[in-house]
Amino acid sequence: MQIKLVAINGRFTHSSLALFHVRNELESQGKNISTEIIQLTIRDPAYEVLLRLSKDCPDAIFFSAAVWNSDQVEGLITDLSSLLPSCLLVVGGPQAEVVGSNLEPGVCTVVRGAIEAVDAHFYIDLLSGNLQSLYGRSFFHLKDKKEIFVSPYREEDFDTHLKNRNIYYESSRGCPFSCSYCLSSAENGVVHKDLSQVRLELDQIMAHDTKVVRFVDRTFNDIPDRALAIWKLVLEYEGETLFHFEIAPDRLSEEMFEFLATVPPGRFQFEIGIQSTHGPTLAAINRRIDPAVAYETVFRLAALNSIHLHADLILGLPFETEQSYLKSFSDIFAMAPHYIQMGLLKLLPDTAITRDSEEFAYRKCNRPPYSVLANKWLDSETMQALYWFSECVEKFYNNRYFPSLWQYLRRKEKDIASFFQTLLKTAEKNRLFQLAATQDFLCTLLVEALERRTDWELIREILVYDWLCCGKRTLPACLAADFEDARLLRDRLYQQLAIDIPGLYSKKDRNRFFRQTVFHQFSSKCLAELGFESKNPACFAFLQERDNSLMCLQKTVLLPL
């Protein structure tokens, strides 16, 4: 029996962990089943995908359906049922039942829950070509769930299906929380692999020059001591692999903080679900975190400047007003994460918040991903305004362009939400959301929004510093006025500086150093804001080499004038 296993990923670098589990379960049924894994992206041409899937007339095609691809899956199943009427079409994944309910009866079979939990009747019916409409049961109801919960990867996968892709890994399955908006809340229970098993499975993964390993544990640090042990384990592997973890901000011990202070830059990335700092909202969604503890955690981690921090904020949650949403944003901005993910609430089927949608007066899009349009606390006009506010924040903040500016505003700006609302007006006037958000364009918009401030001259210097730290050799037009000519400054330094400066240049390569290096003079006030002590103006040399920071900015050396 020839079976194609299909996932439609968000982008090429993603991979589908589920397909590998499905392959192994199917092939464990005997030699009569042969599988082919096909990983696509949501941008692949629909007609070409249809031709690829129908080629060689497979006996069955299995799809993994999620909220971001269910429309494509639904369309492919409809077309394949016409093109290959004898082919068995099976859909699993979190959106499987929705896809099945949208199709004509008998078009496809829905598998609910984990493939490991499907009983033998499914495979008997599959091999006989006589599938029912629905199969499945909860993984957490299985008595032997820990024994069958193993990594599905084979050695050959790393040179084929996983080549140049992120690798997804489970050290645990399930979530200890029951957030009302999340599909994980539909099932209770968490299963953790033994640390010895985690080591063996990671040994296999790390033997293949892996670039990114994404732990998909819903709350990786729900058992702090176990999480710490795995962190120590993954750092034993040589190389530059980036490990991604979803963590709860209130489950980090002092011992964990001490260890994280030793992690080299660029090895760990944390996704931290804050969602809101508004007490009534957190209670309504059953999110049991203390905003004060979350602030301390993220702020301490950010101060290490070695772990890339993503902080999540959700627009449209119950009891979240415009004022409280902007307050939640301001609170998260003050924590200084490197990336603020400002997501729009999705009313997913089979979640508690969707069941309560009438009580909360929710209106939503009827098609996936079921984005909210309005609720009892935010009318549609306010929701739209906050959505574009969030988009504005992400455009300007979620990059490496302006880190010193954000640090300055954290110290000086009393109302950062108001600042971004003003910036939004400038962005909309200049059609930011219809054009490419290049560094030059974003910088120009910031200048337009900020140039009337009383501290503008200082801010301009900070913007210049950020610009040159990104490897730019000349200033953009919006920042270039009134500064000393770069050639004159270079000539002055060439005359003043020593013939050789150990660690910077030797007499032999002195001329090359001055040709390749960018120089710019900064005021003592700006230097103080950047964290450098100098009673007088001084010059930064922006070297060709990049530093070891998370942002990979240019190395700099402060030179006296």
Short mmCIF file of N, CA and C in Angstrom, two decimals, residues 430-547:
data_model
loop_
_atom_site.label_atom_id
_atom_site.label_comp_id
_atom_site.label_asym_id
_atom_site.label_seq_id
_atom_site.Cartn_x
_atom_site.Cartn_y
_atom_site.Cartn_z
N ASN A 430 2.91 57.92 5.79
CA ASN A 430 3.94 57.59 4.80
C ASN A 430 3.79 56.18 4.22
N ARG A 431 2.64 55.54 4.47
CA ARG A 431 2.28 54.26 3.85
C ARG A 431 3.27 53.14 4.20
N LEU A 432 3.70 53.11 5.46
CA LEU A 432 4.65 52.08 5.87
C LEU A 432 4.12 50.68 5.61
N PHE A 433 2.83 50.45 5.87
CA PHE A 433 2.29 49.10 5.79
C PHE A 433 2.04 48.64 4.36
N GLN A 434 2.26 49.52 3.41
CA GLN A 434 2.16 49.14 2.00
C GLN A 434 3.53 49.05 1.33
N LEU A 435 4.58 49.42 2.04
CA LEU A 435 5.92 49.48 1.46
C LEU A 435 6.89 48.60 2.26
N ALA A 436 8.06 48.40 1.69
CA ALA A 436 9.08 47.59 2.37
C ALA A 436 9.65 48.35 3.56
N ALA A 437 9.69 47.69 4.71
CA ALA A 437 10.17 48.33 5.94
C ALA A 437 11.69 48.21 6.03
N THR A 438 12.39 48.92 5.15
CA THR A 438 13.85 48.91 5.16
C THR A 438 14.38 49.72 6.34
N GLN A 439 15.63 49.50 6.68
CA GLN A 439 16.23 50.26 7.78
C GLN A 439 16.24 51.75 7.46
N ASP A 440 16.54 52.09 6.23
CA ASP A 440 16.56 53.50 5.82
C ASP A 440 15.18 54.14 5.97
N PHE A 441 14.14 53.44 5.52
CA PHE A 441 12.77 53.97 5.59
C PHE A 441 12.33 54.12 7.04
N LEU A 442 12.58 53.11 7.86
CA LEU A 442 12.19 53.18 9.27
C LEU A 442 12.91 54.33 9.98
N CYS A 443 14.18 54.49 9.67
CA CYS A 443 14.96 55.57 10.29
C CYS A 443 14.40 56.93 9.87
N THR A 444 14.03 57.07 8.61
CA THR A 444 13.45 58.32 8.12
C THR A 444 12.15 58.64 8.85
N LEU A 445 11.32 57.62 9.08
CA LEU A 445 10.06 57.83 9.80
C LEU A 445 10.31 58.22 11.25
N LEU A 446 11.30 57.60 11.88
CA LEU A 446 11.63 57.96 13.26
C LEU A 446 12.09 59.41 13.34
N VAL A 447 12.89 59.83 12.39
CA VAL A 447 13.35 61.22 12.39
C VAL A 447 12.17 62.16 12.26
N GLU A 448 11.25 61.86 11.36
CA GLU A 448 10.08 62.72 11.18
C GLU A 448 9.25 62.79 12.45
N ALA A 449 9.14 61.67 13.16
CA ALA A 449 8.32 61.64 14.37
C ALA A 449 9.01 62.28 15.57
N LEU A 450 10.34 62.33 15.56
CA LEU A 450 11.09 62.74 16.75
C LEU A 450 11.76 64.10 16.66
N GLU A 451 11.89 64.66 15.46
CA GLU A 451 12.76 65.82 15.29
C GLU A 451 12.25 67.09 15.97
N ARG A 452 11.02 67.11 16.45
CA ARG A 452 10.52 68.29 17.15
C ARG A 452 10.67 68.18 18.67
N ARG A 453 11.22 67.10 19.14
CA ARG A 453 11.42 66.93 20.58
C ARG A 453 12.56 67.81 21.07
N THR A 454 12.49 68.16 22.34
CA THR A 454 13.56 68.99 22.92
C THR A 454 14.87 68.24 23.02
N ASP A 455 14.82 66.91 23.08
CA ASP A 455 16.04 66.11 23.15
C ASP A 455 16.43 65.54 21.78
N TRP A 456 15.97 66.18 20.73
CA TRP A 456 16.20 65.65 19.38
C TRP A 456 17.68 65.51 19.05
N GLU A 457 18.51 66.48 19.37
CA GLU A 457 19.92 66.40 19.00
C GLU A 457 20.59 65.18 19.63
N LEU A 458 20.22 64.89 20.87
CA LEU A 458 20.75 63.70 21.53
C LEU A 458 20.23 62.43 20.85
N ILE A 459 18.93 62.41 20.56
CA ILE A 459 18.35 61.24 19.91
C ILE A 459 18.98 61.02 18.53
N ARG A 460 19.25 62.09 17.82
CA ARG A 460 19.86 61.95 16.50
C ARG A 460 21.23 61.28 16.62
N GLU A 461 22.00 61.66 17.61
CA GLU A 461 23.30 61.01 17.80
C GLU A 461 23.13 59.53 18.11
N ILE A 462 22.13 59.21 18.92
CA ILE A 462 21.88 57.80 19.25
C ILE A 462 21.49 57.03 17.99
N LEU A 463 20.66 57.63 17.15
CA LEU A 463 20.28 56.98 15.89
C LEU A 463 21.49 56.78 14.98
N VAL A 464 22.39 57.75 14.97
CA VAL A 464 23.62 57.61 14.19
C VAL A 464 24.45 56.43 14.70
N TYR A 465 24.57 56.34 16.01
CA TYR A 465 25.33 55.23 16.61
C TYR A 465 24.71 53.89 16.20
N ASP A 466 23.39 53.77 16.34
CA ASP A 466 22.72 52.52 15.96
C ASP A 466 22.92 52.21 14.48
N TRP A 467 22.83 53.23 13.65
CA TRP A 467 22.98 53.05 12.21
C TRP A 467 24.37 52.50 11.87
N LEU A 468 25.40 53.10 12.43
CA LEU A 468 26.76 52.67 12.12
C LEU A 468 27.09 51.32 12.75
N CYS A 469 26.45 51.00 13.88
CA CYS A 469 26.65 49.69 14.49
C CYS A 469 26.10 48.56 13.62
N CYS A 470 25.20 48.89 12.71
CA CYS A 470 24.63 47.88 11.80
C CYS A 470 25.50 47.67 10.57
N GLY A 471 26.67 48.27 10.54
CA GLY A 471 27.60 48.03 9.44
C GLY A 471 27.49 49.00 8.29
N LYS A 472 26.68 50.04 8.44
CA LYS A 472 26.57 51.05 7.39
C LYS A 472 27.82 51.93 7.38
N ARG A 473 28.28 52.28 6.20
CA ARG A 473 29.51 53.08 6.09
C ARG A 473 29.23 54.57 5.91
N THR A 474 28.04 54.90 5.46
CA THR A 474 27.66 56.31 5.30
C THR A 474 26.30 56.53 5.94
N LEU A 475 26.06 57.76 6.37
CA LEU A 475 24.79 58.08 7.03
C LEU A 475 23.70 58.31 6.00
N PRO A 476 22.44 58.00 6.37
CA PRO A 476 21.33 58.31 5.47
C PRO A 476 21.08 59.81 5.45
N ALA A 477 20.37 60.26 4.45
CA ALA A 477 20.13 61.70 4.31
C ALA A 477 19.43 62.28 5.53
N CYS A 478 18.57 61.50 6.16
CA CYS A 478 17.81 62.02 7.30
C CYS A 478 18.67 62.28 8.53
N LEU A 479 19.88 61.73 8.58
CA LEU A 479 20.76 61.89 9.75
C LEU A 479 22.05 62.64 9.45
N ALA A 480 22.33 62.93 8.20
CA ALA A 480 23.67 63.36 7.81
C ALA A 480 24.01 64.81 8.10
N ALA A 481 23.04 65.70 8.26
CA ALA A 481 23.30 67.14 8.34
C ALA A 481 24.12 67.51 9.57
N ASP A 482 24.99 68.52 9.39
CA ASP A 482 25.69 69.21 10.48
C ASP A 482 26.79 68.41 11.16
N PHE A 483 27.06 67.19 10.75
CA PHE A 483 28.16 66.45 11.36
C PHE A 483 29.46 66.72 10.61
N GLU A 484 30.56 66.59 11.33
CA GLU A 484 31.87 66.79 10.70
C GLU A 484 32.05 65.81 9.55
N ASP A 485 32.59 66.29 8.46
CA ASP A 485 32.82 65.45 7.30
C ASP A 485 33.67 64.24 7.70
N ALA A 486 33.24 63.05 7.24
CA ALA A 486 33.91 61.82 7.64
C ALA A 486 35.38 61.80 7.22
N ARG A 487 35.68 62.36 6.05
CA ARG A 487 37.08 62.38 5.59
C ARG A 487 37.93 63.28 6.47
N LEU A 488 37.38 64.44 6.84
CA LEU A 488 38.15 65.35 7.70
C LEU A 488 38.42 64.71 9.06
N LEU A 489 37.42 64.01 9.60
CA LEU A 489 37.61 63.34 10.88
C LEU A 489 38.65 62.24 10.77
N ARG A 490 38.59 61.47 9.70
CA ARG A 490 39.58 60.41 9.50
C ARG A 490 40.99 60.99 9.38
N ASP A 491 41.11 62.08 8.63
CA ASP A 491 42.43 62.71 8.48
C ASP A 491 42.95 63.23 9.81
N ARG A 492 42.05 63.80 10.61
CA ARG A 492 42.46 64.33 11.92
C ARG A 492 42.95 63.19 12.82
N LEU A 493 42.22 62.09 12.82
CA LEU A 493 42.62 60.95 13.64
C LEU A 493 43.93 60.34 13.13
N TYR A 494 44.09 60.32 11.83
CA TYR A 494 45.31 59.77 11.24
C TYR A 494 46.54 60.54 11.73
N GLN A 495 46.38 61.84 11.89
CA GLN A 495 47.48 62.68 12.36
C GLN A 495 47.69 62.53 13.87
N GLN A 496 46.61 62.34 14.62
CA GLN A 496 46.69 62.38 16.08
C GLN A 496 47.06 61.03 16.71
N LEU A 497 46.55 59.94 16.15
CA LEU A 497 46.72 58.64 16.80
C LEU A 497 48.12 58.09 16.63
N ALA A 498 48.49 57.21 17.54
CA ALA A 498 49.84 56.64 17.55
C ALA A 498 50.10 55.82 16.29
N ILE A 499 51.39 55.60 16.03
CA ILE A 499 51.78 54.82 14.86
C ILE A 499 51.23 53.40 14.93
N ASP A 500 51.20 52.85 16.11
CA ASP A 500 50.56 51.55 16.29
C ASP A 500 49.84 51.53 17.63
N ILE A 501 48.71 50.86 17.66
CA ILE A 501 47.92 50.68 18.89
C ILE A 501 47.68 49.19 19.04
N PRO A 502 48.35 48.54 20.01
CA PRO A 502 48.20 47.09 20.17
C PRO A 502 46.72 46.68 20.30
N GLY A 503 46.38 45.63 19.57
CA GLY A 503 45.01 45.15 19.59
C GLY A 503 44.10 45.82 18.58
N LEU A 504 44.59 46.95 18.00
CA LEU A 504 43.77 47.69 17.03
C LEU A 504 44.43 47.69 15.66
N TYR A 505 45.67 48.11 15.60
CA TYR A 505 46.42 48.06 14.35
C TYR A 505 47.91 48.16 14.66
N SER A 506 48.71 47.69 13.71
CA SER A 506 50.17 47.81 13.81
C SER A 506 50.64 48.86 12.81
N LYS A 507 51.89 49.19 12.88
CA LYS A 507 52.44 50.16 11.94
C LYS A 507 52.27 49.67 10.50
N LYS A 508 52.41 48.37 10.31
CA LYS A 508 52.33 47.80 8.96
C LYS A 508 50.94 47.94 8.36
N ASP A 509 49.90 47.70 9.15
CA ASP A 509 48.54 47.74 8.58
C ASP A 509 47.76 48.99 9.00
N ARG A 510 48.48 50.02 9.45
CA ARG A 510 47.82 51.25 9.90
C ARG A 510 47.00 51.90 8.78
N ASN A 511 47.54 51.98 7.59
CA ASN A 511 46.82 52.62 6.48
C ASN A 511 45.56 51.84 6.12
N ARG A 512 45.67 50.51 6.14
CA ARG A 512 44.49 49.69 5.83
C ARG A 512 43.41 49.89 6.88
N PHE A 513 43.81 49.98 8.14
CA PHE A 513 42.85 50.22 9.22
C PHE A 513 42.07 51.50 8.97
N PHE A 514 42.74 52.56 8.61
CA PHE A 514 42.05 53.84 8.40
C PHE A 514 41.18 53.83 7.14
N ARG A 515 41.56 53.03 6.16
CA ARG A 515 40.72 52.93 4.96
C ARG A 515 39.43 52.16 5.24
N GLN A 516 39.52 51.12 6.05
CA GLN A 516 38.40 50.21 6.24
C GLN A 516 37.47 50.61 7.38
N THR A 517 37.92 51.43 8.30
CA THR A 517 37.16 51.75 9.50
C THR A 517 36.31 53.01 9.29
N VAL A 518 35.12 52.99 9.89
CA VAL A 518 34.24 54.16 9.87
C VAL A 518 34.41 54.89 11.20
N PHE A 519 34.56 56.20 11.16
CA PHE A 519 34.76 57.01 12.36
C PHE A 519 33.61 58.02 12.48
N HIS A 520 33.21 58.24 13.74
CA HIS A 520 32.20 59.29 13.96
C HIS A 520 32.38 59.86 15.37
N GLN A 521 32.25 61.17 15.46
CA GLN A 521 32.40 61.85 16.74
C GLN A 521 31.06 61.96 17.45
N PHE A 522 31.08 61.77 18.78
CA PHE A 522 29.87 61.85 19.60
C PHE A 522 30.11 62.78 20.78
N SER A 523 29.04 63.44 21.21
CA SER A 523 29.13 64.34 22.36
C SER A 523 29.28 63.54 23.64
N SER A 524 29.78 64.20 24.69
CA SER A 524 29.93 63.53 25.98
C SER A 524 28.57 63.12 26.53
N LYS A 525 27.53 63.91 26.25
CA LYS A 525 26.18 63.57 26.72
C LYS A 525 25.68 62.30 26.06
N CYS A 526 25.90 62.18 24.76
CA CYS A 526 25.51 60.96 24.06
C CYS A 526 26.30 59.76 24.57
N LEU A 527 27.60 59.94 24.76
CA LEU A 527 28.43 58.85 25.27
C LEU A 527 27.93 58.36 26.61
N ALA A 528 27.50 59.29 27.46
CA ALA A 528 26.98 58.90 28.77
C ALA A 528 25.71 58.07 28.62
N GLU A 529 24.82 58.46 27.70
CA GLU A 529 23.60 57.69 27.47
C GLU A 529 23.90 56.30 26.92
N LEU A 530 24.99 56.19 26.19
CA LEU A 530 25.38 54.89 25.64
C LEU A 530 26.17 54.05 26.63
N GLY A 531 26.45 54.60 27.81
CA GLY A 531 27.13 53.85 28.85
C GLY A 531 28.62 54.03 28.90
N PHE A 532 29.13 55.11 28.28
CA PHE A 532 30.57 55.36 28.28
C PHE A 532 30.86 56.66 29.02
N GLU A 533 31.87 56.63 29.87
CA GLU A 533 32.24 57.82 30.63
C GLU A 533 33.27 58.64 29.85
N SER A 534 32.94 59.89 29.60
CA SER A 534 33.87 60.79 28.91
C SER A 534 33.44 62.23 29.18
N LYS A 535 34.33 63.02 29.73
CA LYS A 535 34.01 64.42 30.01
C LYS A 535 34.00 65.26 28.73
N ASN A 536 34.64 64.74 27.71
CA ASN A 536 34.76 65.49 26.45
C ASN A 536 34.21 64.65 25.30
N PRO A 537 33.91 65.30 24.18
CA PRO A 537 33.52 64.53 23.00
C PRO A 537 34.61 63.53 22.64
N ALA A 538 34.19 62.43 22.06
CA ALA A 538 35.14 61.40 21.64
C ALA A 538 34.63 60.76 20.36
N CYS A 539 35.46 59.92 19.80
CA CYS A 539 35.14 59.32 18.50
C CYS A 539 35.03 57.81 18.64
N PHE A 540 34.03 57.24 18.00
CA PHE A 540 33.94 55.79 17.89
C PHE A 540 34.54 55.35 16.57
N ALA A 541 35.33 54.31 16.63
CA ALA A 541 35.78 53.61 15.43
C ALA A 541 34.89 52.38 15.27
N PHE A 542 34.17 52.31 14.17
CA PHE A 542 33.29 51.17 13.87
C PHE A 542 34.07 50.22 12.97
N LEU A 543 34.50 49.10 13.55
CA LEU A 543 35.39 48.18 12.86
C LEU A 543 34.63 47.30 11.87
N GLN A 544 35.39 46.62 11.02
CA GLN A 544 34.76 45.72 10.05
C GLN A 544 34.21 44.47 10.72
N GLU A 545 34.85 44.03 11.79
CA GLU A 545 34.43 42.80 12.45
C GLU A 545 33.15 43.03 13.26
N ARG A 546 32.37 41.96 13.39
CA ARG A 546 31.18 42.02 14.23
C ARG A 546 31.49 41.46 15.61
N ASP A 547 30.72 41.94 16.59
CA ASP A 547 30.94 41.46 17.95
C ASP A 547 30.19 40.15 18.18
#
